[in-house]
């Protein structure tokens, strides 16, 4: 093991490098437990960041641009949520459309440009420590984690998420406002994705149309790896949090051992398949033994 | 279609010898033997969980027996899979027909055939399908997709499939559970027709009258054991029930009416386009208003309208004197209505979740504790109280409902809705598919609730149940209210006459 | 020979992306230098896949910083997005040398090893265009890499300036500039789209080694090589067939092997402390001789070491060059 | 009467065809010289790769599964076939194609085995194998790319090869190859009994099991064939682009799913056709190439494509249900059978 592995700054680095993904993963967990999926998160991240960059390039002030970017994320979530919750289309397809469409809007906004030159305080927010040694995004992550835990595991809303994930009809017949729950989750997902996009823009210091492209797969992988059932109704944030730690450490460990991105993705891909296969194999072995 | 030779007293077509089957610690079947003769209708009786379905799954190769043998025509055979069993002439029709909604009727009949060559010959297939359906007197368009067919039509297709496969043993697991009386009647004719062709039929039903009308042989199971097999003439309903439950048990006794003053729900000319129309009735405090009719008569839809799932388009209803027109179940629940669904597994309970979570669900807001968070302790306390009150058999109220037996699940479902402390309780088929013991308990409990002053709307296709529990009975047919009968005027004959549209002749 | 030769230094070489042939050549050159300098520590050649280009480079730089390597050599695949990570490395005492593509703001960068003079590149591209189109000139379009690639943007800018300032190029008309993101498929499609959009197009200038062969292949597949030519920067072995069949009569490149070699020499000298990253310092770069650190004239801030020169390839010399 | 013979699915396909025609006409009015053989060739050559992959994807989606690894498979096949050809210039073309298909088939078999035998949901399996295949490609290739210079000349010249010229409209060899494959597939699906098994398994897996259909074999074959089609597409990608880097065909999985969805294949299995998916691919390819042509950028393309998918699915869920009800009623009326559930009359 590399001696650099356990240093405090490395642990912060380890979060910092994937912080945007793991913030979004928390909300994705809620959505998947609810029996839906949001494939469009990475595109919404890109869209929000591009909106921010576009507005600043047009001379709009940073606070206003950030607000607009977050509102843009809410709007994206609103569109996804409307078609899933109120029109009743499958979220896989709606958010696939979103994945392609919002990325398209991001491209329309920035075209071929890369826009940077953000104010110092904004890039510092993404790049410098904010509270003690902790960067701002890490604090955001902790806050989102706590809020998500409170929502999913402690609140009545969280109970509704599970019930809907286990069967929409039972929830409906029990007086649960199914559409409203789904719609709010998509709103949350859109908002958090936009927030993550803004954070990413701050960390990178400039924005291109392809910002965060392809992140959705890693985000979903972390959630599924955390034991959340792709069919909805089961899973916990503890599992997701552990999976996040596992993925971050694996990536970091492999990175420090100079294994590059693609070996890492092989390992994570295999891990994902194994984590889904193990419960089945165990039950099979158990029935053999019995 | 060539008729098979009729031989009523031939040697056994199928024999099960000393079959045992366990699922983990559950001994679903222990040392069970059964003999099936050609051209007989052989009924299996037993409480829920007695092992009937397990036995037929072994006959059709879905499960493999732990011990014992299966003989066909005297020779031992292995049933490797349901397809294998079909090839050997043994097929099953389940309570919920298993069709392919996207394929058309003819394909549904023939898709399982292994011997028709590598190509689909569409025109030949349509012709043959039409012939088979005609031969059993069913009129369904063979080119229509199976999606959207009625349950009865779907069962006809299953039977056509069995005929096309030239089966010799046809197993029917609770085929009438969701059929109207008229549709059941058609099915019985078909069964007799098949028997005439020499097909042996294994028939499972919880309805005694059907069993005693149709069977040649009656077999009783209890707790995974074979209790008796006798010709029908040697069995009475009472003796069979005694064997099923292991004790003597009276049939339903009518309850004493407790209806008091004060109208809880009043419904005036309620209607929903294309579903039901002009339904009017009142329910008073402590009154049980029965709803009788054939399946599809629209009783559930009236309940769903009042519960806000599929709101009414016409007419008006008042609850405790205030207008009642819920647009969602939430509004209905807040208004004081509870609806115990007929479909426990799909609509009633969240099976992977605990009883306490299920019981608190409709009124979750009442279980808020600190900071508006959910209080699990409060939930458990309430659930535990219901566990005692309803004699729910479960190790813990935190255990998943899905692992409980059907009867206990039904009690949890009742608890869930009683927990809302409703003014009006709508019970839709509250005892469907649960065994006699649990059923009696549920009946007892419904009576108690009425005695305590709750207004109850009881939708049931179990005529004796409606007749013995209700104070008054509304009979529906095809979305119309045919009659509202006082308890003293209601007999099975009168109710059925109204339900089948023969009310005028009967009156 | 570097005075510090023989000292062990951990070093990382970062290409823009994996899977592009010229970067492998640069790696070979760097390995050659490592052997010459007797650095016993292995050289890590780590790069991102194109789909996580920016994030991938940041991650690799950050990890290298955590490991506390001696020097990082970066071919920057974006704009200033890498700057914070480079600065963090630099602040920890790690030498950061950019090569092939610099950090525009020079933030966190010790020195940029420039393949050629970026202003010269513009002129070379313009010259080749003029040579192919002849005195009559005509319409041409640029097919570049990613929109924020520091090196390509500098080249395009200098080419535009040359076109404007030198009357010799008055007959050349730039009609479009598009970005294929160094992806073969996108570049292919963009080349065809350019052809359709501009019926009088005579030439596609692709200052990227991915864009040039993709554009040539597209024209060849459509049977348009008679009408429209390709030029730009290309690898001889990839361009061979197109040069021979006339699709791309002439293109230019420098030796990426030498570039890797020089980057390594520079980074090693900085890391061992034999040379300071300041104007006027001189790196003794083995077979490439002495190279001085100067101010980078193409950026506001920043130092650079210039390699050069350009090699022009055409039907006469391309076959020999491809065999190298 | 004849109108009644049109099933809702056919209506869906015809309307898609109409949309394509309208799109072409609209583009023709705003782009000079659009209606030309060149445009046709351009669109055809780019559509066929999506269409071939979409045909395989259709089979998978019909059985209630999804294959997210197609892009990675196409990339792998293109690379490995390229490497093989670079090493053996003498390899006959037919064998080269067979090899490409075989490599794809093996990868499809891995997906299929994991889904069928390890019982892992396909979305997880293919999400995983997508990363694994792509990663292996980078590892094996040593991050080097295949370039036309290494490839035999017949392959480099294949994209220009024309099998049939109608006036100045050329039918290119690769387009023909793809079309023949797709037509064979569609025929197989409707004429072969096993073709209908894909529909049955997706329509009701439980019923398929109890009916004795080889459910596992059917799902396995779906993935296998999706792999095989990706193999063919990989070969076509190699021939078309010549330069194969580690990210070849990235994003094709989304395009193929988009084509399938726009083509009216039910994402929940059981309904849809290869023809529909092909039309979906044609519409997407036409938009893509035409917008490229119009603006020389794809900026609006993705935004439009997203909208297209949304509109296609939304109109499906509303229109197809209506159409089907109408169709049922009309048929029933013709046969004097009450359309609704009234069997009491
Ligand atoms: N797949 C299974 N796994 C575990 N236990 C099972 C399984 N199938 C049946 N059992 C158990 O075996 C016993 C017999 O069940 P079976 O379904 O045969 O009863 P049944 O007589 O058909 O009841 P019902 O009237 O409710 O249909 C029950 O205790 C049941 O819980
Ligand atoms: N399996 C089915 N498929 C399609 N339509 C159905 C089915 N079952 C019922 N319906 C339709 O629903 C409407 C009324 O059914 P509803 O369930 O309200 O009747 P019910 O009298 O409550 O029957 P049940 O005894 O099942 O409760 C009718 O129009 C009928 O055609
Ligand atoms: Mg049973
Ligand atoms: Mg009902």
JSON list of N, CA and C and ligand atoms in Angstrom, two decimals, chain B residues 23-24 26-29 46-55 57 63 95 173-174 204 206 221 433-434, ligand 1:
[
{"chain": "B", "resi": 23, "resn": "UNK", "atom": "N", "xyz": [-40.79, -27.22, 1.38]},
{"chain": "B", "resi": 23, "resn": "UNK", "atom": "CA", "xyz": [-40.10, -25.96, 1.05]},
{"chain": "B", "resi": 23, "resn": "UNK", "atom": "C", "xyz": [-39.41, -25.52, 2.32]},
{"chain": "B", "resi": 24, "resn": "UNK", "atom": "N", "xyz": [-38.13, -25.71, 2.40]},
{"chain": "B", "resi": 24, "resn": "UNK", "atom": "CA", "xyz": [-37.44, -25.38, 3.65]},
{"chain": "B", "resi": 24, "resn": "UNK", "atom": "C", "xyz": [-38.06, -26.18, 4.78]},
{"chain": "B", "resi": 26, "resn": "UNK", "atom": "N", "xyz": [-41.23, -25.99, 5.68]},
{"chain": "B", "resi": 26, "resn": "UNK", "atom": "CA", "xyz": [-42.65, -26.26, 5.44]},
{"chain": "B", "resi": 26, "resn": "UNK", "atom": "C", "xyz": [-42.82, -27.60, 4.72]},
{"chain": "B", "resi": 27, "resn": "UNK", "atom": "N", "xyz": [-43.57, -28.51, 5.34]},
{"chain": "B", "resi": 27, "resn": "UNK", "atom": "CA", "xyz": [-43.89, -29.76, 4.65]},
{"chain": "B", "resi": 27, "resn": "UNK", "atom": "C", "xyz": [-45.18, -29.52, 3.88]},
{"chain": "B", "resi": 28, "resn": "UNK", "atom": "N", "xyz": [-45.06, -29.09, 2.65]},
{"chain": "B", "resi": 28, "resn": "UNK", "atom": "CA", "xyz": [-46.26, -28.76, 1.88]},
{"chain": "B", "resi": 28, "resn": "UNK", "atom": "C", "xyz": [-47.07, -30.00, 1.56]},
{"chain": "B", "resi": 29, "resn": "UNK", "atom": "N", "xyz": [-46.38, -31.11, 1.30]},
{"chain": "B", "resi": 29, "resn": "UNK", "atom": "CA", "xyz": [-47.07, -32.37, 1.02]},
{"chain": "B", "resi": 29, "resn": "UNK", "atom": "C", "xyz": [-46.33, -33.49, 1.73]},
{"chain": "B", "resi": 46, "resn": "UNK", "atom": "N", "xyz": [-59.61, -28.33, 0.53]},
{"chain": "B", "resi": 46, "resn": "UNK", "atom": "CA", "xyz": [-58.65, -28.15, 1.61]},
{"chain": "B", "resi": 46, "resn": "UNK", "atom": "C", "xyz": [-58.56, -26.68, 1.94]},
{"chain": "B", "resi": 47, "resn": "UNK", "atom": "N", "xyz": [-58.19, -26.38, 3.18]},
{"chain": "B", "resi": 47, "resn": "UNK", "atom": "CA", "xyz": [-58.04, -24.99, 3.58]},
{"chain": "B", "resi": 47, "resn": "UNK", "atom": "C", "xyz": [-56.86, -24.37, 2.83]},
{"chain": "B", "resi": 48, "resn": "UNK", "atom": "N", "xyz": [-56.72, -23.05, 3.00]},
{"chain": "B", "resi": 48, "resn": "UNK", "atom": "CA", "xyz": [-55.54, -22.40, 2.42]},
{"chain": "B", "resi": 48, "resn": "UNK", "atom": "C", "xyz": [-54.28, -23.03, 2.97]},
{"chain": "B", "resi": 49, "resn": "UNK", "atom": "N", "xyz": [-53.37, -23.31, 2.06]},
{"chain": "B", "resi": 49, "resn": "UNK", "atom": "CA", "xyz": [-52.10, -23.86, 2.50]},
{"chain": "B", "resi": 49, "resn": "UNK", "atom": "C", "xyz": [-52.14, -25.36, 2.73]},
{"chain": "B", "resi": 50, "resn": "UNK", "atom": "N", "xyz": [-53.26, -26.01, 2.36]},
{"chain": "B", "resi": 50, "resn": "UNK", "atom": "CA", "xyz": [-53.35, -27.45, 2.58]},
{"chain": "B", "resi": 50, "resn": "UNK", "atom": "C", "xyz": [-52.43, -28.21, 1.63]},
{"chain": "B", "resi": 51, "resn": "UNK", "atom": "N", "xyz": [-52.04, -27.59, 0.55]},
{"chain": "B", "resi": 51, "resn": "UNK", "atom": "CA", "xyz": [-51.11, -28.25, -0.36]},
{"chain": "B", "resi": 51, "resn": "UNK", "atom": "C", "xyz": [-51.68, -28.58, -1.73]},
{"chain": "B", "resi": 52, "resn": "UNK", "atom": "N", "xyz": [-52.86, -28.06, -2.02]},
{"chain": "B", "resi": 52, "resn": "UNK", "atom": "CA", "xyz": [-53.50, -28.38, -3.29]},
{"chain": "B", "resi": 52, "resn": "UNK", "atom": "C", "xyz": [-52.67, -27.86, -4.48]},
{"chain": "B", "resi": 53, "resn": "UNK", "atom": "N", "xyz": [-52.32, -26.59, -4.39]},
{"chain": "B", "resi": 53, "resn": "UNK", "atom": "CA", "xyz": [-51.59, -26.02, -5.52]},
{"chain": "B", "resi": 53, "resn": "UNK", "atom": "C", "xyz": [-50.24, -26.69, -5.69]},
{"chain": "B", "resi": 54, "resn": "UNK", "atom": "N", "xyz": [-49.62, -27.03, -4.56]},
{"chain": "B", "resi": 54, "resn": "UNK", "atom": "CA", "xyz": [-48.32, -27.70, -4.65]},
{"chain": "B", "resi": 54, "resn": "UNK", "atom": "C", "xyz": [-48.46, -29.04, -5.37]},
{"chain": "B", "resi": 55, "resn": "UNK", "atom": "N", "xyz": [-49.53, -29.74, -5.05]},
{"chain": "B", "resi": 55, "resn": "UNK", "atom": "CA", "xyz": [-49.73, -31.05, -5.69]},
{"chain": "B", "resi": 55, "resn": "UNK", "atom": "C", "xyz": [-49.86, -30.89, -7.20]},
{"chain": "B", "resi": 57, "resn": "UNK", "atom": "N", "xyz": [-48.80, -28.53, -9.00]},
{"chain": "B", "resi": 57, "resn": "UNK", "atom": "CA", "xyz": [-47.55, -28.08, -9.60]},
{"chain": "B", "resi": 57, "resn": "UNK", "atom": "C", "xyz": [-46.59, -29.25, -9.79]},
{"chain": "B", "resi": 63, "resn": "UNK", "atom": "N", "xyz": [-42.91, -28.13, -10.04]},
{"chain": "B", "resi": 63, "resn": "UNK", "atom": "CA", "xyz": [-42.04, -28.56, -8.94]},
{"chain": "B", "resi": 63, "resn": "UNK", "atom": "C", "xyz": [-41.69, -30.04, -9.12]},
{"chain": "B", "resi": 95, "resn": "UNK", "atom": "N", "xyz": [-55.83, -19.81, -11.87]},
{"chain": "B", "resi": 95, "resn": "UNK", "atom": "CA", "xyz": [-56.86, -18.84, -11.53]},
{"chain": "B", "resi": 95, "resn": "UNK", "atom": "C", "xyz": [-56.75, -17.61, -12.41]},
{"chain": "B", "resi": 173, "resn": "UNK", "atom": "N", "xyz": [-57.08, -24.75, -11.33]},
{"chain": "B", "resi": 173, "resn": "UNK", "atom": "CA", "xyz": [-56.86, -24.28, -9.96]},
{"chain": "B", "resi": 173, "resn": "UNK", "atom": "C", "xyz": [-57.70, -23.02, -9.73]},
{"chain": "B", "resi": 174, "resn": "UNK", "atom": "N", "xyz": [-58.75, -23.16, -8.99]},
{"chain": "B", "resi": 174, "resn": "UNK", "atom": "CA", "xyz": [-59.67, -22.06, -8.67]},
{"chain": "B", "resi": 174, "resn": "UNK", "atom": "C", "xyz": [-60.06, -21.25, -9.90]},
{"chain": "B", "resi": 204, "resn": "UNK", "atom": "N", "xyz": [-60.15, -27.47, -8.54]},
{"chain": "B", "resi": 204, "resn": "UNK", "atom": "CA", "xyz": [-59.95, -26.92, -7.20]},
{"chain": "B", "resi": 204, "resn": "UNK", "atom": "C", "xyz": [-60.84, -25.71, -7.04]},
{"chain": "B", "resi": 206, "resn": "UNK", "atom": "N", "xyz": [-62.87, -23.21, -3.74]},
{"chain": "B", "resi": 206, "resn": "UNK", "atom": "CA", "xyz": [-63.28, -23.05, -2.33]},
{"chain": "B", "resi": 206, "resn": "UNK", "atom": "C", "xyz": [-64.80, -22.98, -2.22]},
{"chain": "B", "resi": 221, "resn": "UNK", "atom": "N", "xyz": [-57.77, -32.57, 1.54]},
{"chain": "B", "resi": 221, "resn": "UNK", "atom": "CA", "xyz": [-56.42, -32.42, 2.09]},
{"chain": "B", "resi": 221, "resn": "UNK", "atom": "C", "xyz": [-56.48, -31.63, 3.37]},
{"chain": "B", "resi": 433, "resn": "UNK", "atom": "N", "xyz": [-60.59, -15.98, -1.25]},
{"chain": "B", "resi": 433, "resn": "UNK", "atom": "CA", "xyz": [-59.35, -16.74, -1.22]},
{"chain": "B", "resi": 433, "resn": "UNK", "atom": "C", "xyz": [-58.77, -16.99, 0.15]},
{"chain": "B", "resi": 434, "resn": "UNK", "atom": "N", "xyz": [-59.55, -16.76, 1.22]},
{"chain": "B", "resi": 434, "resn": "UNK", "atom": "CA", "xyz": [-59.00, -17.13, 2.52]},
{"chain": "B", "resi": 434, "resn": "UNK", "atom": "C", "xyz": [-59.77, -18.33, 3.07]},
{"chain": "E", "resi": 1, "resn": "LIG", "atom": "N1", "xyz": [-42.59, -21.93, -3.56]},
{"chain": "E", "resi": 1, "resn": "LIG", "atom": "C1", "xyz": [-42.85, -22.11, -2.25]},
{"chain": "E", "resi": 1, "resn": "LIG", "atom": "N2", "xyz": [-41.91, -21.81, -1.33]},
{"chain": "E", "resi": 1, "resn": "LIG", "atom": "C2", "xyz": [-42.13, -21.96, -0.01]},
{"chain": "E", "resi": 1, "resn": "LIG", "atom": "N3", "xyz": [-43.28, -22.42, 0.50]},
{"chain": "E", "resi": 1, "resn": "LIG", "atom": "C3", "xyz": [-44.27, -22.74, -0.35]},
{"chain": "E", "resi": 1, "resn": "LIG", "atom": "C4", "xyz": [-44.11, -22.58, -1.77]},
{"chain": "E", "resi": 1, "resn": "LIG", "atom": "N4", "xyz": [-45.25, -22.96, -2.37]},
{"chain": "E", "resi": 1, "resn": "LIG", "atom": "C5", "xyz": [-46.09, -23.33, -1.37]},
{"chain": "E", "resi": 1, "resn": "LIG", "atom": "N5", "xyz": [-45.51, -23.20, -0.17]},
{"chain": "E", "resi": 1, "resn": "LIG", "atom": "C6", "xyz": [-46.10, -23.55, 1.11]},
{"chain": "E", "resi": 1, "resn": "LIG", "atom": "O1", "xyz": [-46.62, -24.85, 1.02]},
{"chain": "E", "resi": 1, "resn": "LIG", "atom": "C7", "xyz": [-47.86, -24.95, 1.69]},
{"chain": "E", "resi": 1, "resn": "LIG", "atom": "C8", "xyz": [-48.93, -25.45, 0.70]},
{"chain": "E", "resi": 1, "resn": "LIG", "atom": "O2", "xyz": [-49.24, -24.39, -0.21]},
{"chain": "E", "resi": 1, "resn": "LIG", "atom": "P1", "xyz": [-50.26, -24.55, -1.43]},
{"chain": "E", "resi": 1, "resn": "LIG", "atom": "O3", "xyz": [-50.10, -23.34, -2.28]},
{"chain": "E", "resi": 1, "resn": "LIG", "atom": "O4", "xyz": [-50.06, -25.86, -2.07]},
{"chain": "E", "resi": 1, "resn": "LIG", "atom": "O5", "xyz": [-51.67, -24.49, -0.69]},
{"chain": "E", "resi": 1, "resn": "LIG", "atom": "P2", "xyz": [-53.13, -24.51, -1.32]},
{"chain": "E", "resi": 1, "resn": "LIG", "atom": "O6", "xyz": [-53.80, -25.66, -0.76]},
{"chain": "E", "resi": 1, "resn": "LIG", "atom": "O7", "xyz": [-53.07, -24.38, -2.79]},
{"chain": "E", "resi": 1, "resn": "LIG", "atom": "O8", "xyz": [-53.75, -23.17, -0.68]},
{"chain": "E", "resi": 1, "resn": "LIG", "atom": "P3", "xyz": [-54.78, -22.10, -1.33]},
{"chain": "E", "resi": 1, "resn": "LIG", "atom": "O9", "xyz": [-56.12, -22.62, -1.10]},
{"chain": "E", "resi": 1, "resn": "LIG", "atom": "O10", "xyz": [-54.53, -20.87, -0.53]},
{"chain": "E", "resi": 1, "resn": "LIG", "atom": "O11", "xyz": [-54.42, -21.92, -2.76]},
{"chain": "E", "resi": 1, "resn": "LIG", "atom": "C9", "xyz": [-48.15, -23.58, 2.28]},
{"chain": "E", "resi": 1, "resn": "LIG", "atom": "O12", "xyz": [-47.74, -23.60, 3.62]},
{"chain": "E", "resi": 1, "resn": "LIG", "atom": "C10", "xyz": [-47.27, -22.65, 1.47]},
{"chain": "E", "resi": 1, "resn": "LIG", "atom": "O13", "xyz": [-46.89, -21.56, 2.26]}
]
